[in-house]
Coordinates of C-alpha atoms and ligand atoms in Angstrom, one line a residue:
M1 CA 7.4 -0.5 46.8
P2 CA 9.3 -2.7 44.3
G3 CA 6.2 -3.3 42.2
A4 CA 5.5 0.3 41.8
R5 CA 9.0 1.1 40.8
A6 CA 9.0 -1.7 38.2
V7 CA 5.8 -0.3 36.6
R8 CA 7.3 3.3 36.5
L9 CA 10.5 2.2 34.8
D10 CA 8.5 0.3 32.4
A11 CA 6.4 3.2 31.5
N12 CA 9.4 5.3 30.8
S13 CA 10.9 2.8 28.4
H14 CA 7.5 2.5 26.6
D15 CA 7.3 6.4 26.1
E16 CA 10.8 6.2 24.7
A17 CA 10.0 3.4 22.3
V18 CA 6.7 4.9 21.1
G19 CA 7.4 8.6 21.2
R20 CA 11.0 8.9 19.9
S21 CA 12.6 6.1 18.0
T22 CA 9.8 3.9 16.6
R23 CA 9.0 4.5 13.0
H24 CA 5.6 3.4 11.5
F25 CA 4.4 3.2 7.9
L26 CA 0.7 4.0 8.3
Q27 CA 0.5 6.3 5.3
L28 CA 3.0 6.7 2.3
K29 CA 3.9 10.2 3.6
D30 CA 5.2 8.7 6.9
L31 CA 8.4 8.4 5.0
T32 CA 10.2 11.2 3.2
Q33 CA 10.8 11.2 -0.5
T34 CA 14.5 10.5 0.2
E35 CA 13.7 7.6 2.4
L36 CA 11.3 6.2 -0.2
E37 CA 13.9 6.6 -2.8
H38 CA 16.4 4.7 -0.5
L39 CA 13.7 1.9 -0.3
F40 CA 13.5 1.7 -4.2
G41 CA 17.4 1.4 -4.3
R42 CA 17.3 -1.3 -1.7
A43 CA 14.3 -3.1 -3.4
R44 CA 16.4 -3.3 -6.6
V45 CA 19.4 -4.8 -4.6
L46 CA 17.1 -7.3 -2.7
K47 CA 15.4 -8.4 -6.0
E48 CA 18.7 -9.0 -7.6
R49 CA 19.8 -11.1 -4.6
Q50 CA 16.6 -13.0 -4.5
R51 CA 16.8 -13.8 -8.2
S52 CA 20.4 -15.1 -7.9
H53 CA 19.5 -17.2 -4.8
S54 CA 22.1 -15.2 -2.7
L55 CA 21.3 -15.5 1.0
Y56 CA 20.8 -12.3 2.8
Q57 CA 19.4 -12.9 6.3
P58 CA 19.9 -9.9 8.5
L59 CA 16.7 -10.6 10.4
R60 CA 17.5 -13.9 11.8
G61 CA 15.5 -14.3 15.1
R62 CA 13.2 -11.5 14.3
T63 CA 9.3 -12.1 14.1
L64 CA 6.7 -10.2 12.0
A65 CA 3.1 -10.4 13.2
M66 CA 0.5 -10.1 10.4
I67 CA -3.0 -9.2 11.6
F68 CA -5.6 -9.6 8.9
E69 CA -9.2 -8.4 9.3
K70 CA -9.9 -8.7 5.5
N71 CA -8.8 -11.2 3.0
S72 CA -5.5 -11.2 1.1
T73 CA -3.3 -13.2 -1.3
R74 CA -0.5 -10.8 -2.3
T75 CA 0.0 -9.0 1.0
R76 CA 0.0 -12.2 3.1
V77 CA 2.3 -14.1 0.8
S78 CA 4.8 -11.2 0.1
F79 CA 5.1 -10.3 3.7
E80 CA 5.4 -13.8 5.0
A81 CA 7.8 -15.0 2.1
G82 CA 9.8 -11.7 2.5
M83 CA 10.3 -12.1 6.1
A84 CA 11.5 -15.8 5.8
Q85 CA 13.8 -14.7 3.0
L86 CA 15.3 -12.0 5.3
G87 CA 16.0 -14.8 7.8
G88 CA 13.0 -14.0 10.1
S89 CA 9.7 -15.5 10.6
A90 CA 6.1 -14.4 10.2
L91 CA 2.9 -15.1 12.1
F92 CA -0.5 -15.1 10.5
L93 CA -3.2 -13.8 12.8
S94 CA -6.7 -13.7 11.5
S95 CA -9.1 -11.5 13.5
R96 CA -11.5 -14.5 13.4
E97 CA -9.3 -16.7 15.4
T98 CA -7.8 -14.2 17.9
Q99 CA -9.4 -12.4 20.8
L100 CA -9.7 -9.4 18.5
G101 CA -12.7 -11.0 16.9
R102 CA -14.3 -11.2 20.4
G103 CA -13.8 -7.5 21.1
E104 CA -10.4 -7.2 22.8
P105 CA -9.5 -3.6 22.6
I106 CA -6.9 -2.8 19.8
E107 CA -4.8 -0.9 22.3
D108 CA -4.5 -3.9 24.6
V109 CA -3.7 -6.2 21.5
A110 CA -0.9 -3.7 20.5
E111 CA 0.6 -3.5 24.0
V112 CA 0.8 -7.4 24.1
I113 CA 1.7 -8.3 20.5
S114 CA 4.4 -5.6 20.4
R115 CA 6.3 -7.1 23.5
M116 CA 6.5 -10.4 21.6
V117 CA 7.4 -9.5 18.1
D118 CA 9.8 -7.0 16.2
V119 CA 7.4 -5.6 13.6
V120 CA 3.6 -5.7 13.0
M121 CA 1.6 -5.5 9.7
I122 CA -2.1 -5.0 10.0
R123 CA -4.9 -5.0 7.4
T124 CA -8.0 -3.6 8.8
F125 CA -11.1 -1.3 8.3
E126 CA -10.7 2.3 9.6
Q127 CA -7.4 4.0 9.5
D128 CA -8.1 5.0 13.1
I129 CA -7.6 1.3 14.0
V130 CA -3.9 1.2 12.7
Q131 CA -3.2 4.6 14.3
R132 CA -4.5 3.4 17.7
F133 CA -2.5 0.2 17.3
A134 CA 0.7 2.2 16.5
A135 CA 0.2 4.7 19.5
H136 CA 0.4 1.6 21.8
S137 CA 3.1 -0.4 20.0
R138 CA 6.7 -0.7 21.0
V139 CA 7.7 -1.8 17.4
P140 CA 7.1 -0.5 13.9
V141 CA 3.6 -0.9 12.6
I142 CA 2.9 -1.2 8.8
N143 CA -0.4 -0.5 7.2
G144 CA -1.2 -3.5 5.0
L145 CA -4.4 -1.8 3.7
T146 CA -7.2 0.1 5.4
D147 CA -10.4 1.6 4.0
E148 CA -8.5 4.9 3.6
Y149 CA -4.9 3.9 2.4
H150 CA -2.8 1.2 0.8
P151 CA 0.8 2.6 1.1
C152 CA 2.6 -0.7 0.5
Q153 CA 0.8 -1.1 -2.9
I154 CA 1.9 2.3 -4.0
L155 CA 5.5 1.6 -2.9
A156 CA 5.4 -1.4 -5.4
D157 CA 3.6 0.5 -8.1
I158 CA 6.1 3.4 -8.2
F159 CA 9.0 1.0 -8.1
T160 CA 7.4 -0.9 -11.1
F161 CA 7.0 2.4 -13.0
I162 CA 10.7 3.4 -12.3
E163 CA 11.9 -0.2 -13.4
H164 CA 10.0 0.2 -16.7
R165 CA 10.2 3.9 -17.6
G166 CA 12.6 5.7 -15.1
P167 CA 11.6 8.5 -12.8
I168 CA 8.0 9.2 -12.2
H169 CA 8.7 12.9 -11.5
G170 CA 6.9 15.1 -13.9
R171 CA 4.9 12.2 -15.5
T172 CA 1.1 11.9 -15.6
V173 CA -0.6 9.0 -13.8
A174 CA -4.5 8.6 -14.7
W175 CA -6.8 6.8 -12.3
V176 CA -10.1 5.5 -13.5
G177 CA -12.9 4.3 -11.3
D178 CA -13.5 4.4 -7.5
S179 CA -11.8 6.8 -5.4
N180 CA -10.7 4.3 -2.9
N181 CA -7.7 3.5 -0.6
V182 CA -5.3 2.9 -3.5
C183 CA -6.5 6.2 -5.3
N184 CA -6.0 8.2 -2.1
T185 CA -2.5 6.9 -1.7
W186 CA -1.6 7.8 -5.4
L187 CA -2.6 11.4 -4.4
Q188 CA -0.1 11.4 -1.6
A189 CA 2.5 10.0 -4.0
A190 CA 1.8 12.8 -6.4
K191 CA 3.0 15.4 -4.0
L192 CA 6.0 13.3 -2.6
F193 CA 7.2 12.6 -6.2
D194 CA 5.9 15.7 -8.0
F195 CA 3.9 14.1 -10.8
N196 CA 0.5 14.9 -12.2
F197 CA -2.4 12.7 -11.0
H198 CA -5.6 12.6 -13.2
V199 CA -8.7 11.2 -11.6
A200 CA -12.1 10.1 -13.3
T201 CA -14.7 8.8 -11.0
P202 CA -18.4 8.5 -11.4
P203 CA -20.6 11.2 -9.9
G204 CA -21.2 10.5 -6.1
Y205 CA -17.8 8.7 -5.9
E206 CA -15.5 11.7 -6.2
L207 CA -12.1 11.8 -4.5
E208 CA -12.1 13.4 -1.0
P209 CA -9.0 15.5 -1.5
E210 CA -8.3 15.7 2.2
R211 CA -7.5 12.0 1.9
G212 CA -4.3 13.0 0.1
E213 CA -3.7 15.1 3.3
S214 CA -1.3 17.8 2.1
Y215 CA -1.6 17.4 -1.6
E216 CA -1.2 20.5 -3.8
S217 CA -3.6 21.4 -6.5
M218 CA -1.0 21.4 -9.2
H219 CA -0.7 17.6 -8.5
L220 CA -4.3 16.7 -8.9
E221 CA -6.9 17.2 -11.7
C222 CA -10.3 15.7 -11.6
F223 CA -12.3 14.7 -14.7
N224 CA -16.0 13.6 -15.3
D225 CA -15.0 11.7 -18.5
P226 CA -12.3 8.9 -18.1
H227 CA -11.2 9.5 -21.7
D228 CA -10.2 13.0 -20.9
A229 CA -8.3 11.7 -17.7
V230 CA -6.2 9.1 -19.6
R231 CA -5.4 11.4 -22.5
D232 CA -1.5 11.4 -22.9
A233 CA -1.0 9.7 -19.7
D234 CA 2.3 7.7 -18.9
L235 CA 0.5 5.3 -16.6
V236 CA -3.3 4.3 -16.6
T237 CA -4.4 2.5 -13.3
T238 CA -7.6 1.3 -11.8
D239 CA -8.9 -0.9 -9.1
V240 CA -12.1 -3.0 -8.3
W241 CA -15.4 -1.1 -8.3
T242 CA -16.3 -2.5 -4.9
S243 CA -13.6 -2.6 -2.3
M244 CA -13.6 -5.0 0.6
G245 CA -16.1 -3.8 3.3
F246 CA -18.4 -2.2 0.8
E247 CA -19.9 -5.5 -0.5
D248 CA -23.5 -4.2 0.2
E249 CA -23.1 -1.5 -2.5
A250 CA -21.8 -4.0 -5.3
E251 CA -24.9 -4.2 -7.4
A252 CA -25.4 -0.3 -7.4
R253 CA -21.8 0.2 -8.3
K254 CA -21.8 -2.1 -11.1
R255 CA -24.4 0.2 -12.8
E256 CA -22.9 3.4 -11.7
F257 CA -19.3 2.5 -12.8
A258 CA -20.3 0.9 -16.2
D259 CA -18.7 3.7 -18.2
Y260 CA -15.5 3.6 -16.2
R261 CA -14.0 0.3 -17.6
V262 CA -10.5 0.6 -18.9
D263 CA -10.6 -0.8 -22.4
T264 CA -8.4 -0.8 -25.4
E265 CA -10.1 2.3 -27.0
M266 CA -9.4 4.2 -23.7
M267 CA -5.8 3.1 -23.6
K268 CA -5.3 4.3 -27.1
L269 CA -5.7 7.8 -25.8
A270 CA -2.8 7.5 -23.5
K271 CA 0.8 7.7 -24.6
P272 CA 1.8 4.9 -26.9
D273 CA 4.2 3.5 -24.4
A274 CA 1.8 4.0 -21.5
L275 CA 1.8 1.3 -18.8
F276 CA -1.3 -0.3 -17.3
M277 CA -1.4 -1.2 -13.7
H278 CA -3.9 -2.7 -11.3
C279 CA -3.2 -3.7 -7.7
L280 CA -5.2 -7.0 -8.1
P281 CA -7.4 -9.0 -7.6
A282 CA -9.1 -7.9 -10.9
H283 CA -12.5 -8.5 -12.4
R284 CA -12.1 -8.7 -16.2
G285 CA -15.1 -7.3 -17.9
E286 CA -15.8 -4.8 -15.0
E287 CA -13.2 -2.2 -14.3
V288 CA -10.8 -3.6 -16.9
D289 CA -11.2 -5.5 -20.2
A290 CA -9.1 -8.7 -20.6
D291 CA -7.5 -7.2 -23.7
V292 CA -5.9 -4.5 -21.5
I293 CA -4.9 -6.5 -18.4
D294 CA -3.5 -9.3 -20.4
G295 CA -2.2 -7.0 -23.2
P296 CA 1.0 -5.3 -24.0
H297 CA 0.6 -2.2 -21.9
S298 CA 0.1 -4.2 -18.6
V299 CA 2.8 -4.7 -16.0
V300 CA 0.5 -6.3 -13.5
W301 CA 2.6 -9.4 -12.7
D302 CA 5.7 -7.3 -12.2
E303 CA 3.6 -5.0 -10.1
A304 CA 2.5 -7.9 -7.9
E305 CA 6.0 -9.4 -7.6
N306 CA 7.4 -6.0 -6.5
R307 CA 5.3 -6.1 -3.4
L308 CA 7.7 -8.6 -2.2
H309 CA 11.0 -6.6 -2.9
T310 CA 9.8 -3.2 -1.8
Q311 CA 8.2 -4.6 1.4
K312 CA 11.5 -6.5 2.3
A313 CA 13.3 -3.1 1.8
L314 CA 10.6 -1.5 4.0
I315 CA 11.0 -3.9 6.8
E316 CA 14.8 -3.7 6.6
F317 CA 14.5 0.0 6.9
L318 CA 12.1 0.0 9.8
L319 CA 14.2 -2.5 11.7
L320 CA 17.8 -1.7 10.8
G321 CA 17.8 1.8 9.4
K322 CA 19.4 2.8 6.2
V323 CA 21.5 -0.3 5.1
E324 CA 23.8 0.3 2.1
S325 CA 25.6 -3.0 1.8
Ligands
CP1 N1 -3.1 -5.9 -4.0 C1 -3.2 -6.4 -2.7 O1 -3.1 -5.9 -1.6 O2 -3.7 -7.7 -2.9 P1 -4.2 -8.7 -1.7 O3 -5.6 -8.2 -1.3 O4 -4.3 -10.1 -2.4 O5 -3.3 -8.7 -0.6
NVA2 N1 -9.3 -1.4 -3.1 C1 -9.3 -2.7 -2.8 C2 -7.8 -3.2 -2.8 C3 -7.6 -4.6 -2.7 C4 -6.1 -5.0 -2.7 C5 -10.0 -3.1 -1.5 O1 -9.7 -2.4 -0.6 O2 -10.6 -4.1 -1.6

């Protein structure tokens, strides 16, 4: 029966695409340290090309689908602009306006979209959603933020650290505040790049170490007092007290996180040349004082810009492999 044969052949090619050759970026540790370092090298090259207006368009005719179930400024603009700069195009798909918002199964959406585009970026709630999407996708899937992880952010953050201070190996990164998706991803980075990760969270909001997956205890130290966590740190970083999806807890969190604001006095305990980072958007007067985020230690604008360059390197790698030129 011709129809049955067509289905069988199709299933084989699907297994091949999903099981063997398709790489995804759902967590930072989905790439090896060597591959991540390759991305940083490429990000440097692509950043220079962008700044000198030198055209580099290896992805002509390729399409990125961007699925957003949560709000975004940086992630949307950096992926959309980045794909255009590489010669391709990007589609913005809000769950409100697609059938996802009316309950179409994520597996079905993955099967369909991945037959039409070359790469997919998803921002959603549970990590399980991006994993299920990837399991049914013929093309690479990138996690653009879930409740658990934000790997694209940490790509940009480490690249920014390297640009300003050189290798992050052996350094100390201090996290103050909520043990959220960005914090979990820093923990994975600590193992991959072999640095010390200090975390200070309020009682009841402690890091769940399994979020870092196979982290090693030498890479993680938890503190009750944020001042102890930042002492002699090379980088101090924080994030909003209330992440997207947790808005019902916002008032309680304002009370419980009140002692976990990064201020000038706290920054004085870090190394004199310590950097300050924040993935943004920030709430001045809550998790960070204006004096810090707008002050001399802060590299938040470079950090935001580097989302563009590191994600271009990521897409290039996922679609074209290790490009050296
Ligand atoms: N840092 C970050 O992911 O920003 P957006 O929420 O604006 O994308
Ligand atoms: N932790 C924040 C990061 C926003 C970019 C959130 O999930 O809302």
